[in-house]
Tab-separated table of C-alpha atoms in Angstrom:
chain	number	residue	atom	x	y	z
A	1	MET	CA	0.014	-0.100	0.043
A	2	ILE	CA	1.440	3.374	-1.186
A	3	ALA	CA	1.060	6.221	1.730
A	4	LEU	CA	-0.263	9.521	0.958
A	5	ASN	CA	2.990	11.518	1.022
A	6	SER	CA	6.319	11.939	-1.024
A	7	GLU	CA	6.451	8.413	-1.647
A	8	PHE	CA	2.827	8.429	-3.517
A	9	LEU	CA	4.259	11.473	-5.425
A	10	GLU	CA	7.130	9.682	-6.499
A	11	TYR	CA	5.015	6.706	-7.544
A	12	LYS	CA	2.762	9.082	-9.637
A	13	SER	CA	5.638	10.834	-11.332
A	14	GLU	CA	7.109	7.607	-12.479
A	15	PHE	CA	3.933	6.164	-13.738
A	16	TYR	CA	2.982	9.412	-15.543
A	17	ARG	CA	6.499	9.556	-17.045
A	18	LEU	CA	6.463	6.037	-18.422
A	19	ARG	CA	2.888	6.261	-19.791
A	20	TYR	CA	4.059	9.411	-21.621
A	21	GLU	CA	7.492	8.066	-22.970
A	22	PHE	CA	5.434	4.878	-24.319
A	23	PHE	CA	2.847	7.211	-25.928
A	24	LYS	CA	5.624	9.306	-27.790
A	25	LEU	CA	6.996	6.144	-29.269
A	26	ALA	CA	3.689	5.707	-31.220
A	27	PRO	CA	3.261	7.076	-34.931
A	28	GLU	CA	1.490	10.124	-35.133
A	29	PRO	CA	-1.848	10.055	-37.225
A	30	ASP	CA	-0.833	10.982	-40.793
A	31	GLY	CA	-4.164	10.996	-42.850
A	32	PRO	CA	-5.104	14.380	-44.351
A	33	CYS	CA	-8.207	16.175	-43.831
A	34	LEU	CA	-11.090	14.411	-45.473
A	35	ALA	CA	-13.309	17.903	-45.748
A	36	PRO	CA	-10.941	20.889	-45.728
A	37	GLU	CA	-13.574	23.418	-46.349
A	38	LEU	CA	-16.144	21.806	-43.724
A	39	CYS	CA	-13.579	21.297	-41.046
A	40	SER	CA	-12.030	24.750	-41.176
A	41	LYS	CA	-15.308	26.566	-41.211
A	42	SER	CA	-17.396	24.836	-38.811
A	43	GLN	CA	-17.593	22.425	-35.847
A	44	TYR	CA	-17.649	19.523	-38.080
A	45	MET	CA	-14.689	17.247	-38.002
A	46	CYS	CA	-13.941	14.563	-40.485
A	47	GLU	CA	-12.399	11.283	-39.024
A	48	ASN	CA	-8.876	12.096	-39.746
A	49	CYS	CA	-9.175	15.333	-38.022
A	50	LYS	CA	-10.900	13.757	-34.929
A	51	LEU	CA	-7.825	11.401	-34.754
A	52	TRP	CA	-5.515	14.449	-34.585
A	53	ALA	CA	-7.398	16.092	-32.119
A	54	GLU	CA	-7.562	12.937	-29.718
A	55	TRP	CA	-3.774	12.640	-30.428
A	56	GLU	CA	-3.166	16.343	-29.299
A	57	VAL	CA	-5.491	15.979	-26.207
A	58	LYS	CA	-3.859	12.808	-24.943
A	59	ASP	CA	-0.191	14.270	-25.738
A	60	ALA	CA	-0.964	17.430	-23.888
A	61	CYS	CA	-2.730	15.628	-21.094
A	62	TYR	CA	-0.084	12.806	-20.680
A	63	LYS	CA	3.008	15.560	-20.718
A	64	ARG	CA	0.995	17.767	-18.198
A	65	LEU	CA	0.874	15.033	-15.700
A	66	MET	CA	4.153	13.858	-16.192
A	67	GLU	CA	5.560	17.273	-15.370
A	68	ASN	CA	3.117	17.862	-12.883
A	69	PRO	CA	1.889	14.537	-11.150
A	70	ASP	CA	-0.286	16.213	-8.476
A	71	ASN	CA	-2.356	17.958	-11.212
A	72	ASP	CA	-4.569	14.608	-11.461
A	73	THR	CA	-6.957	16.315	-8.990
A	74	SER	CA	-7.786	19.953	-8.167
A	75	LEU	CA	-7.494	19.317	-4.305
A	76	PRO	CA	-4.433	18.109	-2.378
A	77	VAL	CA	-4.311	14.529	-2.210
A	78	ASP	CA	-4.857	14.364	1.566
A	79	SER	CA	-7.707	16.977	1.491
A	80	GLU	CA	-10.834	16.149	3.744
A	81	GLU	CA	-12.832	16.857	0.482
A	82	ASN	CA	-11.303	13.786	-1.318
A	83	ILE	CA	-12.171	11.413	1.679
A	84	ILE	CA	-14.868	9.272	1.378
A	85	ARG	CA	-16.245	7.466	4.566
A	86	LEU	CA	-17.589	4.234	4.331
A	87	ASN	CA	-18.085	1.418	6.841
A	88	HIS	CA	-17.045	2.232	10.476
A	89	ILE	CA	-15.116	-0.492	11.760
A	90	GLU	CA	-16.354	-2.320	14.706
A	91	PHE	CA	-15.279	-5.401	16.554
A	92	ASN	CA	-16.177	-7.028	20.119
A	93	ARG	CA	-12.877	-6.626	22.382
A	94	ALA	CA	-14.035	-10.010	24.153
A	95	HIS	CA	-13.536	-11.915	21.196
A	96	THR	CA	-10.114	-13.627	20.358
A	97	ILE	CA	-7.796	-11.615	18.244
A	98	GLN	CA	-8.334	-14.171	15.290
A	99	ASP	CA	-12.134	-13.317	15.518
A	100	ILE	CA	-11.414	-9.745	15.725
A	101	GLU	CA	-8.992	-9.879	12.471
A	102	ALA	CA	-11.811	-11.962	10.554
A	103	ALA	CA	-14.414	-9.258	11.597
A	104	ILE	CA	-12.219	-6.480	10.492
A	105	LYS	CA	-11.310	-8.155	7.063
A	106	HIS	CA	-14.981	-8.867	6.618
A	107	GLN	CA	-16.013	-5.068	7.262
A	108	CYS	CA	-12.727	-3.903	4.994
A	109	ASN	CA	-14.285	-6.151	2.158
A	110	LEU	CA	-17.570	-4.649	2.537
A	111	ALA	CA	-16.537	-1.150	2.326
A	112	LEU	CA	-14.259	-1.989	-0.829
A	113	GLN	CA	-17.505	-3.528	-2.472
A	114	GLN	CA	-19.173	0.122	-1.582
A	115	ALA	CA	-16.172	1.823	-3.170
A	116	ARG	CA	-16.425	-0.381	-6.383
A	117	LYS	CA	-20.148	0.613	-6.643
A	118	ILE	CA	-19.383	4.283	-6.149
A	119	ASN	CA	-16.702	3.968	-8.977
A	120	SER	CA	-18.939	2.263	-11.296
A	121	GLY	CA	-21.183	5.556	-11.440
A	122	THR	CA	-18.704	8.259	-11.123
A	123	LEU	CA	-14.895	9.018	-12.172
A	124	ILE	CA	-12.298	8.411	-9.569
A	125	LEU	CA	-9.232	9.906	-11.129
A	126	ARG	CA	-6.516	7.885	-9.794
A	127	ASP	CA	-7.953	4.734	-11.266
A	128	PRO	CA	-5.287	4.747	-13.980
A	129	LEU	CA	-2.688	4.177	-11.275
A	130	ARG	CA	-4.238	0.842	-10.296
A	131	ASN	CA	-4.079	-2.262	-12.034
A	132	ALA	CA	-7.225	-4.335	-13.383
A	133	VAL	CA	-7.762	-5.839	-9.947
A	134	GLY	CA	-7.760	-2.253	-8.185
A	135	LYS	CA	-4.032	-2.683	-6.781
A	136	TYR	CA	-1.294	-0.168	-7.278
A	137	HIS	CA	1.471	-1.329	-9.862
A	138	SER	CA	4.629	-2.466	-7.974
A	139	LYS	CA	7.961	-0.825	-8.229
A	140	ASP	CA	9.153	-4.040	-9.867
A	141	ARG	CA	6.383	-3.608	-12.493
A	142	PHE	CA	7.794	-0.129	-13.214
A	143	ALA	CA	11.339	-1.560	-13.468
A	144	TYR	CA	9.927	-4.083	-15.976
A	145	TRP	CA	8.428	-1.278	-18.037
A	146	ARG	CA	11.874	0.749	-18.029
A	147	ARG	CA	13.463	-2.680	-19.244
A	148	CYS	CA	10.863	-2.808	-22.099
A	149	LEU	CA	11.226	0.884	-23.188
A	150	LYS	CA	15.214	0.407	-23.249
A	151	VAL	CA	14.656	-2.767	-25.307
A	152	TYR	CA	12.422	-1.024	-27.861
A	153	LEU	CA	14.613	2.023	-28.316
A	154	LEU	CA	17.513	-0.423	-28.942
A	155	ARG	CA	15.814	-2.344	-31.388
A	156	MET	CA	14.526	0.824	-33.035
A	157	GLN	CA	18.079	1.965	-33.425
A	158	GLY	CA	18.926	-1.166	-35.346
A	159	GLN	CA	20.591	-3.315	-32.759
A	160	GLY	CA	20.213	-7.196	-33.056
A	161	TRP	CA	18.355	-9.487	-30.551
A	162	GLU	CA	21.644	-10.928	-29.304
A	163	ALA	CA	23.427	-7.602	-29.029
A	164	ILE	CA	20.310	-6.079	-27.130
A	165	GLY	CA	20.357	-9.095	-24.677
A	166	CYS	CA	24.028	-8.424	-23.927
A	167	ASP	CA	23.503	-4.606	-23.606
A	168	ILE	CA	20.829	-4.892	-20.896
A	169	GLY	CA	22.611	-7.578	-18.916
A	170	LYS	CA	19.796	-10.309	-19.430
A	171	ILE	CA	22.174	-13.112	-20.933
A	172	SER	CA	24.238	-14.649	-18.307
A	173	SER	CA	26.225	-17.699	-17.886
A	174	LYS	CA	28.054	-19.474	-15.214
A	175	LYS	CA	30.769	-20.442	-17.347
A	176	ALA	CA	32.168	-17.523	-19.328
A	177	ASP	CA	33.192	-19.794	-22.259
A	178	LYS	CA	29.771	-21.460	-22.463
A	179	VAL	CA	27.823	-20.741	-25.580
A	180	LEU	CA	24.169	-20.063	-25.093
A	181	PRO	CA	21.782	-21.235	-27.474
A	182	LYS	CA	20.312	-18.212	-29.884
A	183	GLY	CA	16.914	-18.791	-28.514
A	184	THR	CA	17.952	-18.393	-25.037
A	185	VAL	CA	19.596	-15.267	-25.861
A	186	THR	CA	17.031	-13.584	-27.590
A	187	ARG	CA	13.631	-14.992	-26.451
A	188	ASP	CA	13.471	-12.667	-23.481
A	189	VAL	CA	14.480	-9.359	-25.199
A	190	ARG	CA	11.861	-10.396	-27.972
A	191	ASP	CA	9.112	-10.662	-25.274
A	192	ASP	CA	10.122	-7.370	-23.870
A	193	PHE	CA	9.939	-5.841	-27.309
A	194	ALA	CA	6.329	-7.128	-27.790
A	195	GLU	CA	5.397	-6.014	-24.468
A	196	ALA	CA	6.696	-2.496	-25.192
A	197	VAL	CA	4.467	-2.585	-28.376
A	198	ARG	CA	1.569	-3.352	-26.486
A	199	LEU	CA	2.136	-0.466	-23.910
A	200	ILE	CA	2.713	1.838	-26.624
A	201	THR	CA	-0.824	0.803	-28.284
A	202	SER	CA	-2.428	1.150	-24.794
A	203	ALA	CA	-1.162	4.370	-24.138
A	204	VAL	CA	-2.457	5.542	-27.373
A	205	TYR	CA	-6.025	4.181	-26.602
A	206	GLY	CA	-5.898	5.613	-23.388
A	207	SER	CA	-5.672	2.437	-21.367
A	208	PHE	CA	-2.522	2.416	-20.253
A	209	PRO	CA	-1.194	0.001	-19.097
A	210	GLU	CA	-4.196	-2.363	-19.844
A	211	ASP	CA	-4.887	-4.135	-23.158
A	212	PRO	CA	-7.439	-2.153	-24.788
A	213	ALA	CA	-8.527	-5.137	-26.703
A	214	LYS	CA	-9.645	-6.771	-23.545
A	215	GLU	CA	-11.624	-3.877	-22.181
């Protein structure tokens, strides 16, 4: 669990930075305006212009949050107005500690169910910071995304899979003179590249880091 303090700000900063870094790697829309006269003189927008507008909005929003991660809400993160109070935790002090723990866990689960119902009808701004099951992404996950980002950049610079594997330190052997099979050398970085492509796509679709195809 991430505390509402400098650690949380650091977490948000890295999440928003990575999202923007992946987004910037996607090809920009390149279709010409399909109705120059209408698009320039009215509120009508052709499909290509809509794609450009959506792209520009995402680019501006992602960049703003990368540079100012606390701008994801108009209120300070620990503001009283941000607090939603659900079930009041109660337990019988005459019960065993095991019974008390079970009672607290049950009431916390009820509170989470209430929170999910609230979220189904309103926008909670920090949902993008959580994964599909409502938990914050781990720092290990961030490290993996950074790795995927590096693999993608190296590959786009023209490096081969084996060279990339050696560059990022994934290839290792207890025996210095041991020749690793090519598949062993390249498999992981190929998977990392594929994950980077998926993350780029998810950023473009506004679902980062979740797969837009599964929504």
